[in-house]
Amino acid sequence: MKRILIKLVLKSSILIACLIPISLTGYAAFSHFAQKSEAQQTYVALNEQQNKHKIIFFYRYTCSACRTIYKLVYMQKLVARNVVMVNLDMPENRTYINQYNLVSVPTLVVGEHQYRGTDVKKIKELFKSAPKLLNQEG
């Protein structure tokens, strides 16, 4: 009985020792791709019809507040595929400031609703309610 317990503890320890580096590597890769995406300087063509059922995230790469929630929003984009990210550091994207009545960044736009800020709890609630909000307006 004691041998079985020792083998079980040994196998568990080896499994944990293997999973930790794999997890850290995965997180490092995610962080790398999120950071690379964050700095992307491309024009985003927002089409009302295509983005009717999307969350639009307006941010600036140079904005520290935007950077605090960027990975959260990026993860939502990867998982749910319902986020369009618009970097307002790109001059061509600044036309959306007037079009969407943006007063600050970061701003998340869901249909007619806007959220400005970095409260993670409120952002997660917005993600959960987004399908309902977008379908109401659709």
C-alpha positions as protocol buffer text, in pm:
chain_id: "A"
residue {
  index: 1
  type: MET
  ca { x: 0 y: 0 z: 0 }
}
residue {
  index: 2
  type: LYS
  ca { x: 284 y: 234 z: 89 }
}
residue {
  index: 3
  type: ARG
  ca { x: 459 y: 161 z: -245 }
}
residue {
  index: 4
  type: ILE
  ca { x: 143 y: 244 z: -439 }
}
residue {
  index: 5
  type: LEU
  ca { x: 111 y: 573 z: -254 }
}
residue {
  index: 6
  type: ILE
  ca { x: 477 y: 660 z: -322 }
}
residue {
  index: 7
  type: LYS
  ca { x: 432 y: 579 z: -694 }
}
residue {
  index: 8
  type: LEU
  ca { x: 118 y: 791 z: -708 }
}
residue {
  index: 9
  type: VAL
  ca { x: 290 y: 1087 z: -541 }
}
residue {
  index: 10
  type: LEU
  ca { x: 591 y: 1049 z: -772 }
}
residue {
  index: 11
  type: LYS
  ca { x: 374 y: 1038 z: -1086 }
}
residue {
  index: 12
  type: SER
  ca { x: 173 y: 1337 z: -968 }
}
residue {
  index: 13
  type: SER
  ca { x: 493 y: 1533 z: -899 }
}
residue {
  index: 14
  type: ILE
  ca { x: 630 y: 1454 z: -1244 }
}
residue {
  index: 15
  type: LEU
  ca { x: 301 y: 1556 z: -1406 }
}
residue {
  index: 16
  type: ILE
  ca { x: 296 y: 1886 z: -1218 }
}
residue {
  index: 17
  type: ALA
  ca { x: 662 y: 1949 z: -1300 }
}
residue {
  index: 18
  type: CYS
  ca { x: 579 y: 1905 z: -1670 }
}
residue {
  index: 19
  type: LEU
  ca { x: 260 y: 2110 z: -1670 }
}
residue {
  index: 20
  type: ILE
  ca { x: 407 y: 2421 z: -1508 }
}
residue {
  index: 21
  type: PRO
  ca { x: 659 y: 2495 z: -1787 }
}
residue {
  index: 22
  type: ILE
  ca { x: 401 y: 2413 z: -2054 }
}
residue {
  index: 23
  type: SER
  ca { x: 152 y: 2654 z: -1893 }
}
residue {
  index: 24
  type: LEU
  ca { x: 413 y: 2927 z: -1862 }
}
residue {
  index: 25
  type: THR
  ca { x: 517 y: 2880 z: -2225 }
}
residue {
  index: 26
  type: GLY
  ca { x: 154 y: 2901 z: -2337 }
}
residue {
  index: 27
  type: TYR
  ca { x: 98 y: 3221 z: -2141 }
}
residue {
  index: 28
  type: ALA
  ca { x: 420 y: 3371 z: -2278 }
}
residue {
  index: 29
  type: ALA
  ca { x: 311 y: 3290 z: -2634 }
}
residue {
  index: 30
  type: PHE
  ca { x: -34 y: 3442 z: -2574 }
}
residue {
  index: 31
  type: SER
  ca { x: 124 y: 3756 z: -2427 }
}
residue {
  index: 32
  type: HIS
  ca { x: 359 y: 3787 z: -2721 }
}
residue {
  index: 33
  type: PHE
  ca { x: 80 y: 3763 z: -2980 }
}
residue {
  index: 34
  type: ALA
  ca { x: -146 y: 3996 z: -2783 }
}
residue {
  index: 35
  type: GLN
  ca { x: 130 y: 4255 z: -2757 }
}
residue {
  index: 36
  type: LYS
  ca { x: 212 y: 4222 z: -3127 }
}
residue {
  index: 37
  type: SER
  ca { x: -156 y: 4268 z: -3212 }
}
residue {
  index: 38
  type: GLU
  ca { x: -187 y: 4565 z: -2976 }
}
residue {
  index: 39
  type: ALA
  ca { x: 79 y: 4761 z: -3162 }
}
residue {
  index: 40
  type: GLN
  ca { x: -73 y: 4682 z: -3501 }
}
residue {
  index: 41
  type: GLN
  ca { x: -91 y: 4999 z: -3706 }
}
residue {
  index: 42
  type: THR
  ca { x: -352 y: 4919 z: -3969 }
}
residue {
  index: 43
  type: TYR
  ca { x: -663 y: 5087 z: -4096 }
}
residue {
  index: 44
  type: VAL
  ca { x: -982 y: 4915 z: -3983 }
}
residue {
  index: 45
  type: ALA
  ca { x: -1279 y: 4950 z: -4215 }
}
residue {
  index: 46
  type: LEU
  ca { x: -1588 y: 4944 z: -3995 }
}
residue {
  index: 47
  type: ASN
  ca { x: -1887 y: 4834 z: -4195 }
}
residue {
  index: 48
  type: GLU
  ca { x: -2213 y: 4890 z: -4007 }
}
residue {
  index: 49
  type: GLN
  ca { x: -2372 y: 4580 z: -4158 }
}
residue {
  index: 50
  type: GLN
  ca { x: -2076 y: 4350 z: -4083 }
}
residue {
  index: 51
  type: ASN
  ca { x: -2013 y: 4492 z: -3735 }
}
residue {
  index: 52
  type: LYS
  ca { x: -2379 y: 4502 z: -3638 }
}
residue {
  index: 53
  type: HIS
  ca { x: -2326 y: 4201 z: -3411 }
}
residue {
  index: 54
  type: LYS
  ca { x: -1978 y: 4286 z: -3287 }
}
residue {
  index: 55
  type: ILE
  ca { x: -1818 y: 4463 z: -2994 }
}
residue {
  index: 56
  type: ILE
  ca { x: -1591 y: 4744 z: -3113 }
}
residue {
  index: 57
  type: PHE
  ca { x: -1290 y: 4817 z: -2894 }
}
residue {
  index: 58
  type: PHE
  ca { x: -1134 y: 5159 z: -2948 }
}
residue {
  index: 59
  type: TYR
  ca { x: -789 y: 5194 z: -2795 }
}
residue {
  index: 60
  type: ARG
  ca { x: -452 y: 5361 z: -2838 }
}
residue {
  index: 61
  type: TYR
  ca { x: -129 y: 5166 z: -2812 }
}
residue {
  index: 62
  type: THR
  ca { x: 23 y: 5463 z: -2631 }
}
residue {
  index: 63
  type: CYS
  ca { x: -255 y: 5463 z: -2367 }
}
residue {
  index: 64
  type: SER
  ca { x: -158 y: 5290 z: -2041 }
}
residue {
  index: 65
  type: ALA
  ca { x: -523 y: 5242 z: -1940 }
}
residue {
  index: 66
  type: CYS
  ca { x: -593 y: 5070 z: -2272 }
}
residue {
  index: 67
  type: ARG
  ca { x: -301 y: 4837 z: -2219 }
}
residue {
  index: 68
  type: THR
  ca { x: -436 y: 4725 z: -1880 }
}
residue {
  index: 69
  type: ILE
  ca { x: -746 y: 4569 z: -2038 }
}
residue {
  index: 70
  type: TYR
  ca { x: -608 y: 4484 z: -2381 }
}
residue {
  index: 71
  type: LYS
  ca { x: -533 y: 4118 z: -2304 }
}
residue {
  index: 72
  type: LEU
  ca { x: -883 y: 4067 z: -2163 }
}
residue {
  index: 73
  type: VAL
  ca { x: -1044 y: 4210 z: -2477 }
}
residue {
  index: 74
  type: TYR
  ca { x: -800 y: 4022 z: -2702 }
}
residue {
  index: 75
  type: MET
  ca { x: -891 y: 3694 z: -2528 }
}
residue {
  index: 76
  type: GLN
  ca { x: -1261 y: 3770 z: -2592 }
}
residue {
  index: 77
  type: LYS
  ca { x: -1177 y: 3828 z: -2957 }
}
residue {
  index: 78
  type: LEU
  ca { x: -1001 y: 3491 z: -2980 }
}
residue {
  index: 79
  type: VAL
  ca { x: -1267 y: 3294 z: -2793 }
}
residue {
  index: 80
  type: ALA
  ca { x: -1596 y: 3447 z: -2907 }
}
residue {
  index: 81
  type: ARG
  ca { x: -1478 y: 3613 z: -3229 }
}
residue {
  index: 82
  type: ASN
  ca { x: -1717 y: 3900 z: -3169 }
}
residue {
  index: 83
  type: VAL
  ca { x: -1468 y: 4186 z: -3118 }
}
residue {
  index: 84
  type: VAL
  ca { x: -1329 y: 4434 z: -3369 }
}
residue {
  index: 85
  type: MET
  ca { x: -1022 y: 4618 z: -3240 }
}
residue {
  index: 86
  type: VAL
  ca { x: -953 y: 4971 z: -3363 }
}
residue {
  index: 87
  type: ASN
  ca { x: -620 y: 5136 z: -3282 }
}
residue {
  index: 88
  type: LEU
  ca { x: -678 y: 5512 z: -3281 }
}
residue {
  index: 89
  type: ASP
  ca { x: -304 y: 5578 z: -3303 }
}
residue {
  index: 90
  type: MET
  ca { x: -352 y: 5511 z: -3674 }
}
residue {
  index: 91
  type: PRO
  ca { x: -454 y: 5845 z: -3832 }
}
residue {
  index: 92
  type: GLU
  ca { x: -700 y: 5681 z: -4075 }
}
residue {
  index: 93
  type: ASN
  ca { x: -888 y: 5522 z: -3783 }
}
residue {
  index: 94
  type: ARG
  ca { x: -943 y: 5859 z: -3614 }
}
residue {
  index: 95
  type: THR
  ca { x: -1242 y: 5927 z: -3837 }
}
residue {
  index: 96
  type: TYR
  ca { x: -1434 y: 5699 z: -3599 }
}
residue {
  index: 97
  type: ILE
  ca { x: -1390 y: 5946 z: -3311 }
}
residue {
  index: 98
  type: ASN
  ca { x: -1671 y: 6165 z: -3446 }
}
residue {
  index: 99
  type: GLN
  ca { x: -1871 y: 5882 z: -3600 }
}
residue {
  index: 100
  type: TYR
  ca { x: -1897 y: 5697 z: -3267 }
}
residue {
  index: 101
  type: ASN
  ca { x: -1888 y: 6009 z: -3046 }
}
residue {
  index: 102
  type: LEU
  ca { x: -1578 y: 5886 z: -2865 }
}
residue {
  index: 103
  type: VAL
  ca { x: -1463 y: 6105 z: -2577 }
}
residue {
  index: 104
  type: SER
  ca { x: -1190 y: 5884 z: -2431 }
}
residue {
  index: 105
  type: VAL
  ca { x: -1012 y: 5554 z: -2465 }
}
residue {
  index: 106
  type: PRO
  ca { x: -1043 y: 5273 z: -2390 }
}
residue {
  index: 107
  type: THR
  ca { x: -1401 y: 5256 z: -2513 }
}
residue {
  index: 108
  type: LEU
  ca { x: -1605 y: 4947 z: -2590 }
}
residue {
  index: 109
  type: VAL
  ca { x: -1904 y: 5000 z: -2818 }
}
residue {
  index: 110
  type: VAL
  ca { x: -2185 y: 4744 z: -2821 }
}
residue {
  index: 111
  type: GLY
  ca { x: -2460 y: 4861 z: -3054 }
}
residue {
  index: 112
  type: GLU
  ca { x: -2584 y: 5189 z: -2910 }
}
residue {
  index: 113
  type: HIS
  ca { x: -2414 y: 5129 z: -2575 }
}
residue {
  index: 114
  type: GLN
  ca { x: -2066 y: 5250 z: -2480 }
}
residue {
  index: 115
  type: TYR
  ca { x: -1844 y: 5163 z: -2189 }
}
residue {
  index: 116
  type: ARG
  ca { x: -1541 y: 5379 z: -2111 }
}
residue {
  index: 117
  type: GLY
  ca { x: -1295 y: 5256 z: -1853 }
}
residue {
  index: 118
  type: THR
  ca { x: -1093 y: 4967 z: -1722 }
}
residue {
  index: 119
  type: ASP
  ca { x: -1318 y: 4800 z: -1464 }
}
residue {
  index: 120
  type: VAL
  ca { x: -1263 y: 4431 z: -1544 }
}
residue {
  index: 121
  type: LYS
  ca { x: -1586 y: 4326 z: -1375 }
}
residue {
  index: 122
  type: LYS
  ca { x: -1793 y: 4570 z: -1583 }
}
residue {
  index: 123
  type: ILE
  ca { x: -1615 y: 4466 z: -1902 }
}
residue {
  index: 124
  type: LYS
  ca { x: -1685 y: 4098 z: -1836 }
}
residue {
  index: 125
  type: GLU
  ca { x: -2051 y: 4184 z: -1770 }
}
residue {
  index: 126
  type: LEU
  ca { x: -2058 y: 4373 z: -2099 }
}
residue {
  index: 127
  type: PHE
  ca { x: -1918 y: 4069 z: -2280 }
}
residue {
  index: 128
  type: LYS
  ca { x: -2186 y: 3849 z: -2124 }
}
residue {
  index: 129
  type: SER
  ca { x: -2468 y: 4088 z: -2214 }
}
residue {
  index: 130
  type: ALA
  ca { x: -2335 y: 4173 z: -2562 }
}
residue {
  index: 131
  type: PRO
  ca { x: -2534 y: 3910 z: -2756 }
}
residue {
  index: 132
  type: LYS
  ca { x: -2858 y: 4030 z: -2599 }
}
residue {
  index: 133
  type: LEU
  ca { x: -2774 y: 4400 z: -2654 }
}
residue {
  index: 134
  type: LEU
  ca { x: -2672 y: 4341 z: -3015 }
}
residue {
  index: 135
  type: ASN
  ca { x: -2980 y: 4135 z: -3096 }
}
residue {
  index: 136
  type: GLN
  ca { x: -3213 y: 4400 z: -2952 }
}
residue {
  index: 137
  type: GLU
  ca { x: -3088 y: 4649 z: -3204 }
}
residue {
  index: 138
  type: GLY
  ca { x: -3070 y: 4418 z: -3494 }
}
